[in-house]
PDB file of C-alpha atoms in Angstrom:
ATOM      1  CA  MET A  17      38.589  17.976  -0.619  1.00 88.00           C
ATOM      2  CA  LEU A  18      39.257  18.789  -4.279  1.00 85.00           C
ATOM      3  CA  ARG A  19      42.959  17.865  -4.414  1.00 90.00           C
ATOM      4  CA  GLU A  20      42.556  14.575  -2.333  1.00 91.00           C
ATOM      5  CA  PHE A  21      39.718  13.710  -5.178  1.00 87.00           C
ATOM      6  CA  LEU A  22      42.291  14.829  -7.827  1.00 86.00           C
ATOM      7  CA  ASP A  23      45.244  12.935  -6.290  1.00 88.00           C
ATOM      8  CA  PHE A  24      42.885   9.898  -6.463  1.00 90.00           C
ATOM      9  CA  ILE A  25      41.600   9.902  -9.666  1.00 87.00           C
ATOM     10  CA  ARG A  26      45.344  10.248 -10.890  1.00 91.00           C
ATOM     11  CA  ALA A  27      46.048   7.423  -9.493  1.00 90.00           C
ATOM     12  CA  TYR A  28      44.142   5.586 -13.057  1.00 92.00           C
ATOM     13  CA  PRO A  29      45.264   7.069 -15.776  1.00 92.00           C
ATOM     14  CA  ASP A  30      43.871   4.400 -17.644  1.00 94.00           C
ATOM     15  CA  LEU A  31      39.911   5.595 -16.493  1.00 93.00           C
ATOM     16  CA  LEU A  32      40.771   8.930 -17.022  1.00 94.00           C
ATOM     17  CA  GLU A  33      41.515   7.704 -20.415  1.00 96.00           C
ATOM     18  CA  LEU A  34      38.353   6.074 -20.699  1.00 96.00           C
ATOM     19  CA  SER A  35      36.576   9.043 -19.507  1.00 96.00           C
ATOM     20  CA  GLY A  36      37.810  11.216 -22.301  1.00 96.00           C
ATOM     21  CA  VAL A  37      36.671   8.741 -24.689  1.00 97.00           C
ATOM     22  CA  VAL A  38      33.440   8.289 -23.414  1.00 98.00           C
ATOM     23  CA  GLY A  39      32.799  11.812 -23.753  1.00 97.00           C
ATOM     24  CA  SER A  40      33.917  11.847 -27.112  1.00 97.00           C
ATOM     25  CA  ILE A  41      31.797   9.365 -27.907  1.00 98.00           C
ATOM     26  CA  LEU A  42      28.769  11.177 -26.264  1.00 97.00           C
ATOM     27  CA  TYR A  43      29.777  14.180 -27.808  1.00 96.00           C
ATOM     28  CA  VAL A  44      30.322  12.642 -31.589  1.00 96.00           C
ATOM     29  CA  GLY A  45      27.550  10.196 -31.340  1.00 95.00           C
ATOM     30  CA  GLY A  46      25.312  13.171 -29.978  1.00 92.00           C
ATOM     31  CA  PHE A  47      25.856  14.913 -33.267  1.00 93.00           C
ATOM     32  CA  ALA A  48      25.382  12.253 -35.396  1.00 94.00           C
ATOM     33  CA  LEU A  49      21.483  11.401 -33.890  1.00 92.00           C
ATOM     34  CA  VAL A  50      20.832  15.581 -34.565  1.00 92.00           C
ATOM     35  CA  GLN A  51      22.282  15.401 -37.863  1.00 94.00           C
ATOM     36  CA  GLY A  52      20.391  11.629 -38.899  1.00 94.00           C
ATOM     37  CA  GLY A  53      16.976  13.317 -37.576  1.00 91.00           C
ATOM     38  CA  VAL A  54      16.870  11.179 -34.553  1.00 91.00           C
ATOM     39  CA  VAL A  55      17.324  13.670 -31.986  1.00 89.00           C
ATOM     40  CA  CYS A  56      16.209  17.490 -31.935  1.00 89.00           C
ATOM     41  CA  GLY A  57      19.190  19.847 -31.504  1.00 89.00           C
ATOM     42  CA  ASN A  58      16.687  22.007 -29.221  1.00 87.00           C
ATOM     43  CA  GLY A  59      15.649  19.005 -27.511  1.00 85.00           C
ATOM     44  CA  LYS A  60      16.809  17.992 -23.479  1.00 89.00           C
ATOM     45  CA  THR A  61      18.110  14.475 -24.556  1.00 87.00           C
ATOM     46  CA  TYR A  62      20.916  16.502 -26.735  1.00 91.00           C
ATOM     47  CA  ALA A  63      21.455  19.001 -24.177  1.00 92.00           C
ATOM     48  CA  LEU A  64      22.200  16.743 -21.542  1.00 93.00           C
ATOM     49  CA  SER A  65      24.572  14.625 -24.147  1.00 93.00           C
ATOM     50  CA  LYS A  66      26.624  17.385 -24.209  1.00 95.00           C
ATOM     51  CA  ILE A  67      26.412  17.868 -20.898  1.00 97.00           C
ATOM     52  CA  PHE A  68      27.486  14.883 -19.813  1.00 97.00           C
ATOM     53  CA  ALA A  69      29.981  14.664 -22.547  1.00 98.00           C
ATOM     54  CA  ALA A  70      31.436  17.696 -21.288  1.00 98.00           C
ATOM     55  CA  LEU A  71      31.743  16.327 -17.950  1.00 97.00           C
ATOM     56  CA  PHE A  72      33.407  13.395 -18.837  1.00 97.00           C
ATOM     57  CA  VAL A  73      36.226  15.254 -20.946  1.00 97.00           C
ATOM     58  CA  LEU A  74      36.625  17.874 -17.874  1.00 96.00           C
ATOM     59  CA  LEU A  75      37.320  14.438 -15.982  1.00 95.00           C
ATOM     60  CA  SER A  76      40.076  13.190 -18.726  1.00 96.00           C
ATOM     61  CA  LEU A  77      41.550  16.586 -18.076  1.00 95.00           C
ATOM     62  CA  ALA A  78      43.020  15.853 -14.835  1.00 93.00           C
ATOM     63  CA  GLY A  79      45.024  13.727 -16.269  1.00 91.00           C
ATOM     64  CA  ALA A  80      46.684  15.686 -18.608  1.00 92.00           C
ATOM     65  CA  PHE A  81      45.323  19.903 -18.247  1.00 93.00           C
ATOM     66  CA  ASN A  82      44.567  21.649 -21.102  1.00 95.00           C
ATOM     67  CA  LEU A  83      43.374  24.886 -20.768  1.00 97.00           C
ATOM     68  CA  GLY A  84      41.373  25.182 -24.429  1.00 97.00           C
ATOM     69  CA  ALA A  85      39.761  21.888 -23.129  1.00 96.00           C
ATOM     70  CA  PHE A  86      38.936  23.142 -19.778  1.00 97.00           C
ATOM     71  CA  LEU A  87      37.482  26.209 -21.437  1.00 98.00           C
ATOM     72  CA  ILE A  88      35.119  24.439 -24.249  1.00 97.00           C
ATOM     73  CA  GLN A  89      33.993  22.092 -21.271  1.00 98.00           C
ATOM     74  CA  ILE A  90      33.405  24.429 -19.135  1.00 98.00           C
ATOM     75  CA  GLY A  91      31.236  26.171 -22.136  1.00 97.00           C
ATOM     76  CA  PHE A  92      29.530  23.045 -23.439  1.00 96.00           C
ATOM     77  CA  ILE A  93      28.191  22.508 -19.444  1.00 97.00           C
ATOM     78  CA  SER A  94      27.377  26.516 -18.386  1.00 97.00           C
ATOM     79  CA  PHE A  95      25.373  26.780 -22.086  1.00 96.00           C
ATOM     80  CA  GLY A  96      23.407  23.118 -21.928  1.00 95.00           C
ATOM     81  CA  LEU A  97      22.340  24.022 -18.414  1.00 96.00           C
ATOM     82  CA  TRP A  98      21.147  27.360 -19.348  1.00 95.00           C
ATOM     83  CA  GLY A  99      19.447  26.108 -22.108  1.00 91.00           C
ATOM     84  CA  LEU A 100      17.802  23.194 -19.872  1.00 92.00           C
ATOM     85  CA  VAL A 101      16.473  25.754 -17.226  1.00 91.00           C
ATOM     86  CA  ARG A 102      15.437  27.944 -20.385  1.00 89.00           C
ATOM     87  CA  ARG A 103      13.439  24.742 -21.919  1.00 86.00           C
ATOM     88  CA  VAL A 104      12.022  24.478 -18.334  1.00 84.00           C
ATOM     89  CA  GLU A 105      10.893  27.919 -17.827  1.00 82.00           C
ATOM     90  CA  ILE A 106       9.565  28.377 -21.195  1.00 78.00           C
ATOM     91  CA  LYS A 107       7.680  25.137 -21.437  1.00 69.00           C
ATOM     92  CA  ASP A 108       4.929  26.279 -19.198  1.00 61.00           C
ATOM     93  CA  THR A 109       4.186  29.525 -21.652  1.00 65.00           C
ATOM     94  CA  VAL A 110       5.122  28.783 -25.098  1.00 60.00           C
ATOM     95  CA  PRO A 111       4.156  25.449 -26.971  1.00 62.00           C
ATOM     96  CA  ILE A 112       7.610  24.107 -28.846  1.00 62.00           C
ATOM     97  CA  VAL A 113       6.114  23.764 -32.641  1.00 66.00           C
ATOM     98  CA  ARG A 114       8.230  20.688 -34.653  1.00 70.00           C
ATOM     99  CA  ILE A 115       8.696  21.475 -38.288  1.00 68.00           C
ATOM    100  CA  PRO A 116       7.848  18.363 -39.922  1.00 68.00           C
ATOM    101  CA  GLU A 117      11.210  16.948 -41.779  1.00 70.00           C
ATOM    102  CA  ASN A 118       9.569  17.203 -45.569  1.00 68.00           C
ATOM    103  CA  PRO A 119       7.081  19.509 -45.542  1.00 61.00           C
ATOM    104  CA  ILE A 120       6.408  19.918 -49.306  1.00 65.00           C
ATOM    105  CA  LYS A 121       5.873  17.117 -50.871  1.00 63.00           C
ATOM    106  CA  VAL A 122       6.427  16.763 -54.971  1.00 57.00           C
TER     107      VAL A 122
END
């Protein structure tokens, strides 16, 4: 079944390339939003953006496999899912405290 899917998707190299581009936009866009203070790096939104980015890039590797890139994507997916599970598990037991961006005014 996986082989049939890979053969099918390889017939559309433009879609594979687009998938990689979308994944990289999600990676860089999510990082920019964290650096700009728009989203929290510990939040669900950031974790989900990394998981989806990794899935898109992973799909693009069906056209041109690269072991290093594959391992990075598997790491992002695994740690992203782990973080989401942890967040759900501790949500009921430990309150999440948000620190103000500029706590001290001079």
